[in-house]
Amino acid sequence: MPQLDARVPAGPIAGKWDRHKFEMKLVNPANKRKFTLIVVGTGLAGASAASSLGELGYNVLSFCIQDSPRRAHSIAAQGGINAAKNYQNDGDSVYRLFYDTVKGGDYRSREANVYRLAQLSVNIIDQCVAQGVPFARDYGGLLDNRSFGGAQVSRTFYARGQTGQQLLLGAYQSLMRQVHHETVTLFPRREMLDLVVVDGRARGIVVRNLKTGEIERYAADAVILATGGYGTAYYLSTNAVNSNVTAAWRAHKRGAYFANPCYTQIHPTCIPVSGEHQSKLTLMSESLRNDGRVWVPRKVGDRRPPEQIPEDERDYYLERKYPSFGNLVPRDVASRNAKQVCDDGRGVGETGLAVYLDFADAIRRIGIEGIRDKYGNLFQMYQKITDENPYETPMRIYPAIHYTMGGLWVDYNLMSTIPGLHVLGEANFSDHGANRLGASALMQGLADGYFVIPYTIADYLASTPLPKISTDHDAFKQASDAAQRQINALLDVKGTRTIRHFHRALGRILWDDVGMSRTAESLTRALAEIPKLREEFWHDVSVPGAPDNLNQSLEYAGRVADYLDFAELLALDAQHRRESCGGHFREESQTPDGEALRDDEHFSYVAAWEYTGPGQRPELHKEPLVFDEVHPTQRSYK
Amino acid sequence: MRLKLRIWRQAGPTAPGRLEDYAADDISPDMSFLEMLDVVNEGLVRQGKDAIAFDSDCREGICGMCSLVVNGVPHGPDRGTTVCQLHMRRYKDGDTITIEPWRARAFPVVKDLIVDRSAFDRIIAAGGYVSVNAGGAPDGNAIPISKAIYEQAMDSAACIGCGACVAACKNASAHLFMGAKISQLARLPQGQVERASRVAAMVHQADAEGFGSCSNEGECEAVCPKEIPISNIARITRELVKAVWRGGE
């Protein structure tokens, strides 16, 4: 089986990035404007990359599916962003953030990448403060921190419950400044439908102009994907309704390996599902777990309202099982425990698929005003959606798909297996292993965009022959014809069922069989059902409207078609990984306490899948994981 | 419950538009307003008809993409709420609901309920930022900022750029949107260097886009889903006067 080389620089871990930065080639300032770079996506990773590359003088083309780059889904991140500043004097350091992230990822991430991430975390905070991002301050005027899921130090910076919004607006404003300086050109309401590969290198993209329906071609010297994760494959997730896997999947079909798709993160604190009509799930920041206590009734089937259940008949199961971390255990542990108590019949609310998150003790301790200061907008949002007042009655929460650790495989330079195609942020697989710690996604997106890609892309551009190409090149024609053919095929089915019907059906298969816990049996079932559903989709889907104007049904159909392909790879990866690790829980592989049990002897590698053609089994490539610094142990949060 | 909907349909930017009637049956009070429209669209798609086009993305009130005028009010009847967070429990069986797009010269209709708000992006591009390149920033704690200043800056920074303020204003003024960004950056030490040039450039751009002037009606504040107060608008004038006195920059 072929092995993948991540091209990690040699030497001690603390010096790798600095030495690598020195060893990489540079592009002369006067030559930068001669290079055109495409950046797809304008979330934290895409906007920070496009603005930073524009600042350096490259000619940047920035694409997004929304009407404005400011709307990318990074905006919805609530809780915060980690950085190893040690402002709190509580023992934090770059090494500790690195250590926590490798451990939290259940020893399935690449050490060198994680170390670099921890190093760069401190620069991100400085950068954002300089942009005017209003991070929370203490009474002395210094930056405030909170502790966040799975961490024993306070290293999380935040801006009320709107951290993602404020960071994204900082990056967006920097991006718009470059638009003003004409180093960046914006292409909003564009959806990438294909990657154009010429002589083995990524040289452009084909997009659909969502306003006019036109298929447009753009050429460049390199392409950067920052198109986010694939959580909406599950239909219901905390992702935005337009988030999708299409750009990444189509790049995969052009030769970019897809790594660890089975590593999906279920967020423990979401508002429970209320009915079939539901279009998305809403996350409540897990910072709530700092003050909220998670519990269910001790007795099975106890339907009394929460205030009538006395203290000694409540089971604060996280505090009971994990005395040292309590309610702050990592997300995967918290989620699985919630599922377990509900499976035991102790779930609460109408559906029985929920647990309580109770603030009564915190309100007694710091008062209603104290709680309102910390979580006011979250409490308001909860009340708006559920019509219940969480200051008076405990919140009900349940896990939901939230983040996907898997993504396109990239080397240390964030380049995929297609030379010239770089992948940043959630769209790549690189830093979080099998489980992402809270407040680390914002950190990774911005580290990739502000501080990694500006260096590594120069090395690629300076060391690669890149003859000028035009969009009349055959490869562009072939890609845009293929995109047009798929559009026509979708419109031509003229079936009887709605696109949403298929998306919902796919979501149900994935949630039931490839969700919070997986078995050989459930995965075999999913792998039988997904192709059947896909078959049905291509025979019976109804996509109304025309190809040559704004047609949201057509956009949606293309995304669901890709999910139906992608889901099979997700299930296949989950089936092949016969161990539990982080967010991937195989029931066959657990400790006597019910914790995820890794099999390091057989599975200490990144699984990177190569597309081999429609209906063909993808080929597995392995990147062995080497742990020189953090010795893999059984994770324990007791 | 069953509702009667009157919805603005317009095939394209130059096509004439009109209100059309639709029935929304089997609507549950737990649905969000946009989920109610999803249900109506499901019905249309099943009949092979063109779905009603409307913008939405995060559906949790923060991305600013959703933009519907409901019974004459941008984002509908609930204060401090985007239309994606409006729930059908607000309505009762038999109600008639009229749904229209944002209407403003600077926000041309693209299709049905979707408008083009790129004018907002151009206002930010004109000066709504601090000019700082990645890489050279001083330590985040180098400049202490009092909690009170932080709180005020954050109140302004909460703007989601949805454009409801423009849609509600009889002058289609973008002053609340602009004022929020100008106030945020004017309060923070990081925003001082470009303070005068920023306000001048943004106001100039808003004029060029065709947004109107502010006549202090306060409708923008009333519909703002983030409840950003019009004191942010007062600050534009103050900043502008200061900029003129300093001779611009």
Coordinates of C-alpha atoms in Angstrom, one line a residue, chain A residues 22-414:
Chain A
F22 CA 14.0 30.3 6.4
E23 CA 14.5 27.4 4.0
M24 CA 11.5 28.0 1.9
K25 CA 11.9 30.0 -1.3
L26 CA 10.6 33.6 -1.5
V27 CA 8.8 35.5 -4.2
N28 CA 10.4 38.9 -4.9
P29 CA 8.0 41.7 -3.9
A30 CA 8.0 43.1 -7.4
N31 CA 7.1 39.7 -8.8
K32 CA 4.2 38.9 -6.5
R33 CA 1.6 40.9 -8.6
K34 CA 2.4 38.7 -11.5
F35 CA 0.9 35.7 -9.8
T36 CA -2.8 35.2 -9.7
L37 CA -4.2 33.1 -6.8
I38 CA -7.7 31.8 -6.4
V39 CA -9.2 31.6 -2.9
V40 CA -12.5 29.8 -2.6
G41 CA -14.5 30.5 0.5
T42 CA -14.4 33.6 2.7
G43 CA -14.7 32.2 6.2
L44 CA -11.9 32.7 8.7
A45 CA -9.5 30.7 6.7
G46 CA -10.4 32.0 3.3
A47 CA -10.8 35.7 4.2
S48 CA -7.6 35.8 6.2
A49 CA -5.7 34.0 3.4
A50 CA -7.1 36.3 0.7
S51 CA -6.5 39.5 2.7
S52 CA -2.9 38.5 3.7
L53 CA -2.0 37.4 0.2
G54 CA -3.4 40.7 -1.1
E55 CA -1.4 42.6 1.4
L56 CA 1.7 40.9 0.1
G57 CA 0.9 42.1 -3.4
Y58 CA -0.5 38.9 -5.1
N59 CA -3.3 39.3 -7.5
V60 CA -6.1 37.5 -5.6
L61 CA -9.5 36.3 -6.8
S62 CA -11.8 35.6 -3.9
F63 CA -15.0 33.5 -4.3
C64 CA -18.0 32.8 -2.0
I65 CA -21.5 31.4 -2.4
Q66 CA -23.1 34.0 -0.2
D67 CA -24.0 37.5 -1.3
S68 CA -21.2 39.0 0.8
P69 CA -17.9 37.5 2.1
R70 CA -19.0 38.6 5.6
R71 CA -21.6 35.9 5.9
A72 CA -19.5 32.7 5.8
H73 CA -20.5 30.3 8.6
S74 CA -17.4 31.0 10.7
I75 CA -19.6 33.9 11.8
A76 CA -21.7 31.6 13.9
A77 CA -18.9 30.4 16.2
Q78 CA -19.9 31.6 19.6
G79 CA -17.5 30.6 22.4
G80 CA -14.0 31.7 21.7
I81 CA -10.5 31.2 20.3
N82 CA -7.6 29.6 22.1
A83 CA -4.2 31.0 22.4
A84 CA -1.2 30.1 24.5
K85 CA -0.7 33.6 25.8
N86 CA -0.6 32.6 29.5
Y87 CA -2.0 36.0 30.4
Q88 CA -3.7 34.3 33.4
N89 CA -0.4 33.1 34.9
D90 CA -2.0 29.6 35.2
G91 CA 0.7 27.5 33.6
D92 CA -0.2 27.7 30.0
S93 CA 2.5 27.5 27.3
V94 CA 2.8 26.7 23.6
Y95 CA 3.9 23.3 24.6
R96 CA 0.8 22.8 26.8
L97 CA -1.6 23.9 24.1
F98 CA 0.2 21.6 21.7
Y99 CA 0.0 18.7 24.2
D100 CA -3.7 19.3 24.9
T101 CA -4.5 19.4 21.2
V102 CA -2.7 16.2 20.4
K103 CA -4.2 14.4 23.4
G104 CA -7.7 15.9 22.7
G105 CA -7.4 14.7 19.1
D106 CA -6.9 11.2 20.5
Y107 CA -3.5 10.9 19.0
R108 CA -4.6 10.9 15.4
S109 CA -3.1 14.3 14.4
R110 CA 0.2 15.2 12.9
E111 CA 2.5 16.5 15.7
A112 CA 4.4 19.0 13.7
N113 CA 1.3 20.8 12.4
V114 CA -0.2 21.0 15.8
Y115 CA 2.9 22.4 17.3
R116 CA 3.0 25.1 14.6
L117 CA -0.7 25.9 15.3
A118 CA 0.0 26.4 19.0
Q119 CA 3.0 28.6 18.2
L120 CA 1.0 30.8 15.9
S121 CA -2.0 31.1 18.2
V122 CA -0.4 34.0 20.1
N123 CA 0.1 36.0 16.9
I124 CA -3.5 35.6 16.0
I125 CA -4.7 37.4 19.1
D126 CA -2.3 40.3 18.5
Q127 CA -3.4 40.5 14.9
C128 CA -7.1 40.6 15.7
V129 CA -6.7 43.1 18.5
A130 CA -4.8 45.4 16.1
Q131 CA -7.7 45.1 13.6
G132 CA -10.1 46.4 16.2
V133 CA -11.7 43.1 17.2
P134 CA -13.4 43.9 20.5
F135 CA -12.3 41.0 22.7
A136 CA -13.6 40.9 26.2
R137 CA -11.6 42.9 28.8
D138 CA -11.2 42.7 32.5
Y139 CA -11.5 45.7 34.8
G140 CA -7.9 46.6 34.4
G141 CA -8.4 46.8 30.6
L142 CA -6.5 43.7 29.8
L143 CA -7.7 40.8 27.7
D144 CA -10.0 38.4 29.6
N145 CA -10.0 34.7 29.2
R146 CA -12.3 31.8 30.1
S147 CA -11.6 28.1 30.3
F148 CA -13.3 26.0 27.6
G149 CA -14.2 22.4 27.0
G150 CA -11.4 20.0 27.9
A151 CA -8.9 22.6 29.1
Q152 CA -7.5 23.0 32.6
V153 CA -6.1 26.5 31.9
S154 CA -8.0 29.7 30.9
R155 CA -6.7 30.3 27.4
T156 CA -9.9 31.2 25.5
F157 CA -10.3 34.7 24.2
Y158 CA -13.9 35.8 23.5
A159 CA -16.2 38.6 22.4
R160 CA -19.4 38.0 24.3
G161 CA -21.0 35.0 22.6
Q162 CA -20.1 36.4 19.2
T163 CA -16.4 35.5 18.9
G164 CA -16.6 34.0 15.4
Q165 CA -18.6 37.0 14.2
Q166 CA -16.1 39.5 15.5
L167 CA -13.1 37.6 14.2
L168 CA -14.7 37.1 10.8
L169 CA -15.6 40.7 10.5
G170 CA -12.0 41.6 11.3
A171 CA -10.8 39.4 8.5
Y172 CA -13.6 40.6 6.2
Q173 CA -12.7 44.2 6.8
S174 CA -9.0 43.4 6.0
L175 CA -10.2 41.7 2.9
M176 CA -12.4 44.6 1.9
R177 CA -9.4 46.9 2.4
Q178 CA -7.5 44.8 -0.2
V179 CA -10.5 45.0 -2.5
H180 CA -10.2 48.8 -2.1
H181 CA -6.5 48.6 -3.0
E182 CA -7.4 46.4 -6.0
T183 CA -5.2 43.4 -5.0
V184 CA -8.3 41.3 -4.3
T185 CA -11.2 40.9 -6.7
L186 CA -14.4 39.6 -5.1
F187 CA -16.7 37.1 -6.8
P188 CA -19.8 36.7 -4.5
R189 CA -22.7 34.3 -5.3
R190 CA -20.4 31.9 -7.1
E191 CA -20.3 28.2 -6.5
M192 CA -17.2 26.2 -7.4
L193 CA -18.2 23.2 -9.6
D194 CA -14.8 21.9 -10.7
L195 CA -11.1 22.3 -10.2
V196 CA -9.1 22.6 -13.4
V197 CA -5.9 20.6 -13.5
V198 CA -3.3 21.3 -16.3
D199 CA -0.1 19.3 -16.5
G200 CA -0.8 17.8 -13.1
R201 CA -1.2 21.2 -11.4
A202 CA -4.2 23.1 -10.1
R203 CA -4.5 26.0 -12.5
G204 CA -8.1 27.2 -12.1
I205 CA -11.7 26.6 -11.3
V206 CA -15.0 26.5 -12.9
V207 CA -17.9 28.1 -11.1
R208 CA -21.6 28.7 -11.6
N209 CA -22.6 32.3 -11.3
L210 CA -25.6 31.9 -8.9
K211 CA -27.2 35.1 -10.1
T212 CA -27.1 34.5 -13.8
G213 CA -26.6 30.7 -14.0
E214 CA -23.6 31.2 -16.3
I215 CA -20.7 28.8 -16.1
E216 CA -17.6 30.9 -15.6
R217 CA -13.9 29.9 -15.9
Y218 CA -11.0 31.4 -13.9
A219 CA -7.3 30.7 -14.4
A220 CA -4.6 31.1 -11.8
D221 CA -1.1 30.0 -10.7
A222 CA -2.5 28.3 -7.6
V223 CA -5.8 27.5 -6.0
I224 CA -6.7 27.7 -2.3
L225 CA -9.8 26.0 -1.0
A226 CA -11.2 27.2 2.2
T227 CA -14.7 25.8 1.8
G228 CA -15.4 24.4 5.2
G229 CA -16.6 21.0 6.4
Y230 CA -19.2 18.5 5.3
G231 CA -21.5 18.3 8.4
T232 CA -24.6 19.1 6.3
A233 CA -24.3 15.6 4.8
Y234 CA -26.2 14.7 7.9
Y235 CA -29.0 17.0 6.8
L236 CA -29.5 18.3 10.4
S237 CA -26.4 20.0 11.7
T238 CA -25.3 23.2 13.2
N239 CA -23.9 24.3 9.9
A240 CA -25.4 26.9 7.7
V241 CA -28.0 25.6 5.2
N242 CA -25.7 26.4 2.2
S243 CA -22.6 24.8 3.7
N244 CA -21.6 21.9 1.5
V245 CA -18.9 19.5 0.4
T246 CA -19.1 20.2 -3.4
A247 CA -15.9 22.1 -3.9
A248 CA -13.9 19.7 -1.8
W249 CA -15.6 16.6 -3.4
R250 CA -15.0 17.8 -6.9
A251 CA -11.4 18.5 -6.1
H252 CA -11.2 15.0 -4.7
K253 CA -12.5 13.6 -8.0
R254 CA -9.7 15.5 -9.7
G255 CA -7.1 13.8 -7.6
A256 CA -7.0 15.3 -4.2
Y257 CA -7.0 12.6 -1.5
F258 CA -9.7 12.8 1.1
A259 CA -8.4 12.1 4.6
N260 CA -10.2 10.7 7.6
P261 CA -13.8 11.5 6.5
C262 CA -15.1 9.4 9.4
Y263 CA -13.9 11.9 12.0
T264 CA -17.0 13.9 12.6
Q265 CA -17.7 15.9 15.7
I266 CA -20.9 15.8 17.5
H267 CA -21.4 18.9 19.7
P268 CA -22.9 18.1 23.0
T269 CA -24.9 21.3 23.7
C270 CA -27.4 21.9 20.9
I271 CA -31.1 22.7 21.1
P272 CA -33.0 19.4 20.6
V273 CA -34.9 18.5 17.5
S274 CA -38.5 19.5 17.6
G275 CA -40.0 18.0 14.4
E276 CA -39.7 16.9 10.8
H277 CA -39.9 20.4 9.4
Q278 CA -36.6 21.3 11.1
S279 CA -34.0 22.7 8.7
K280 CA -31.1 23.1 11.0
L281 CA -30.0 22.7 14.6
T282 CA -28.9 25.5 16.8
L283 CA -25.8 25.2 18.9
M284 CA -25.6 26.6 22.4
S285 CA -21.9 27.5 23.0
E286 CA -20.3 24.9 25.2
S287 CA -18.9 27.7 27.3
L288 CA -22.3 27.2 29.0
R289 CA -20.8 24.1 30.5
N290 CA -18.5 26.3 32.6
D291 CA -21.5 27.3 34.7
G292 CA -24.3 24.9 33.7
R293 CA -24.5 21.4 35.3
V294 CA -25.6 18.5 33.2
W295 CA -28.1 16.1 34.6
V296 CA -31.0 13.6 34.0
P297 CA -33.4 12.0 36.5
R298 CA -32.0 8.9 38.3
K299 CA -35.1 6.9 37.6
V300 CA -36.0 5.6 34.1
G301 CA -39.1 7.2 32.7
D302 CA -39.3 10.0 35.3
R303 CA -41.5 12.5 33.5
R304 CA -41.8 15.1 36.3
P305 CA -40.9 18.7 35.5
P306 CA -37.3 19.4 36.5
E307 CA -38.1 21.7 39.4
Q308 CA -40.1 18.8 41.0
I309 CA -37.2 16.4 40.9
P310 CA -35.4 16.7 44.2
E311 CA -31.6 16.9 44.3
D312 CA -31.0 13.3 45.5
E313 CA -33.1 12.0 42.6
R314 CA -30.9 13.7 40.0
D315 CA -27.9 12.2 38.3
Y316 CA -25.2 14.7 37.5
Y317 CA -23.6 12.0 35.4
L318 CA -20.6 13.9 34.1
E319 CA -19.6 15.1 37.5
R320 CA -20.2 11.6 38.9
K321 CA -18.1 9.7 36.2
Y322 CA -15.4 12.3 35.6
P323 CA -14.7 14.0 38.9
S324 CA -11.7 16.0 37.8
F325 CA -13.1 17.4 34.5
G326 CA -16.8 17.2 35.4
N327 CA -19.0 19.1 33.0
L328 CA -16.0 20.2 31.0
V329 CA -15.0 16.8 29.5
P330 CA -14.2 17.0 25.8
R331 CA -17.1 17.1 23.3
D332 CA -17.0 13.5 22.2
V333 CA -17.2 12.2 25.8
A334 CA -20.0 14.6 26.7
S335 CA -22.0 13.7 23.6
R336 CA -21.7 9.9 24.0
N337 CA -22.7 10.1 27.6
A338 CA -25.8 12.1 26.7
K339 CA -26.7 9.5 24.1
Q340 CA -26.1 6.8 26.6
V341 CA -28.4 8.2 29.3
C342 CA -31.1 8.8 26.7
D343 CA -30.7 5.2 25.3
D344 CA -31.2 4.1 28.9
G345 CA -34.6 5.8 28.9
R346 CA -33.6 8.7 31.2
G347 CA -33.7 11.4 28.5
V348 CA -36.0 14.4 29.2
G349 CA -38.4 16.6 27.2
E350 CA -41.2 15.5 24.9
T351 CA -39.0 13.3 22.7
G352 CA -36.8 11.9 25.5
L353 CA -33.9 12.9 23.4
A354 CA -32.5 15.6 25.6
V355 CA -30.6 16.2 28.9
Y356 CA -30.8 19.1 31.3
L357 CA -28.2 21.9 31.5
D358 CA -29.0 23.6 34.7
F359 CA -27.9 27.1 35.8
A360 CA -29.7 27.2 39.2
D361 CA -26.4 26.8 41.2
A362 CA -24.6 29.4 39.1
I363 CA -27.4 31.9 39.4
R364 CA -27.3 31.4 43.2
R365 CA -23.5 31.9 43.1
I366 CA -23.1 34.9 40.8
G367 CA -26.7 36.1 40.4
I368 CA -28.9 36.5 37.4
E369 CA -27.0 39.6 36.3
G370 CA -23.7 37.7 36.4
I371 CA -25.2 35.0 34.2
R372 CA -26.7 37.6 31.8
D373 CA -23.3 39.3 31.4
K374 CA -21.7 36.0 30.5
Y375 CA -24.3 34.3 28.4
G376 CA -27.1 36.9 27.8
N377 CA -27.5 36.4 24.1
L378 CA -27.3 32.6 24.3
F379 CA -30.1 32.6 26.9
Q380 CA -32.1 34.9 24.7
M381 CA -31.6 32.7 21.6
Y382 CA -32.6 29.6 23.6
Q383 CA -35.8 31.3 24.7
K384 CA -36.6 32.5 21.2
I385 CA -36.4 29.0 19.8
T386 CA -37.9 26.9 22.6
D387 CA -40.3 29.4 24.2
E388 CA -38.8 28.5 27.6
N389 CA -37.0 30.8 30.0
P390 CA -33.7 29.2 30.9
Y391 CA -33.2 31.6 33.9
E392 CA -36.2 29.8 35.5
T393 CA -36.1 26.2 34.1
P394 CA -33.0 24.2 33.0
M395 CA -32.1 24.2 29.3
R396 CA -32.7 21.0 27.4
I397 CA -29.7 20.0 25.2
Y398 CA -28.8 17.2 22.9
P399 CA -25.8 16.4 20.7
A400 CA -25.7 17.4 17.0
I401 CA -23.3 17.2 14.1
H402 CA -21.2 20.3 14.4
Y403 CA -17.7 20.1 12.9
T404 CA -15.8 17.7 10.7
M405 CA -12.2 16.9 11.4
G406 CA -11.7 15.0 8.2
G407 CA -11.1 16.8 5.0
L408 CA -8.8 17.0 2.0
W409 CA -5.3 15.6 2.8
V410 CA -2.6 18.3 3.0
D411 CA 1.1 18.1 3.7
Y412 CA 3.0 20.4 6.2
N413 CA 2.7 23.2 3.6
L414 CA -1.1 22.8 3.5

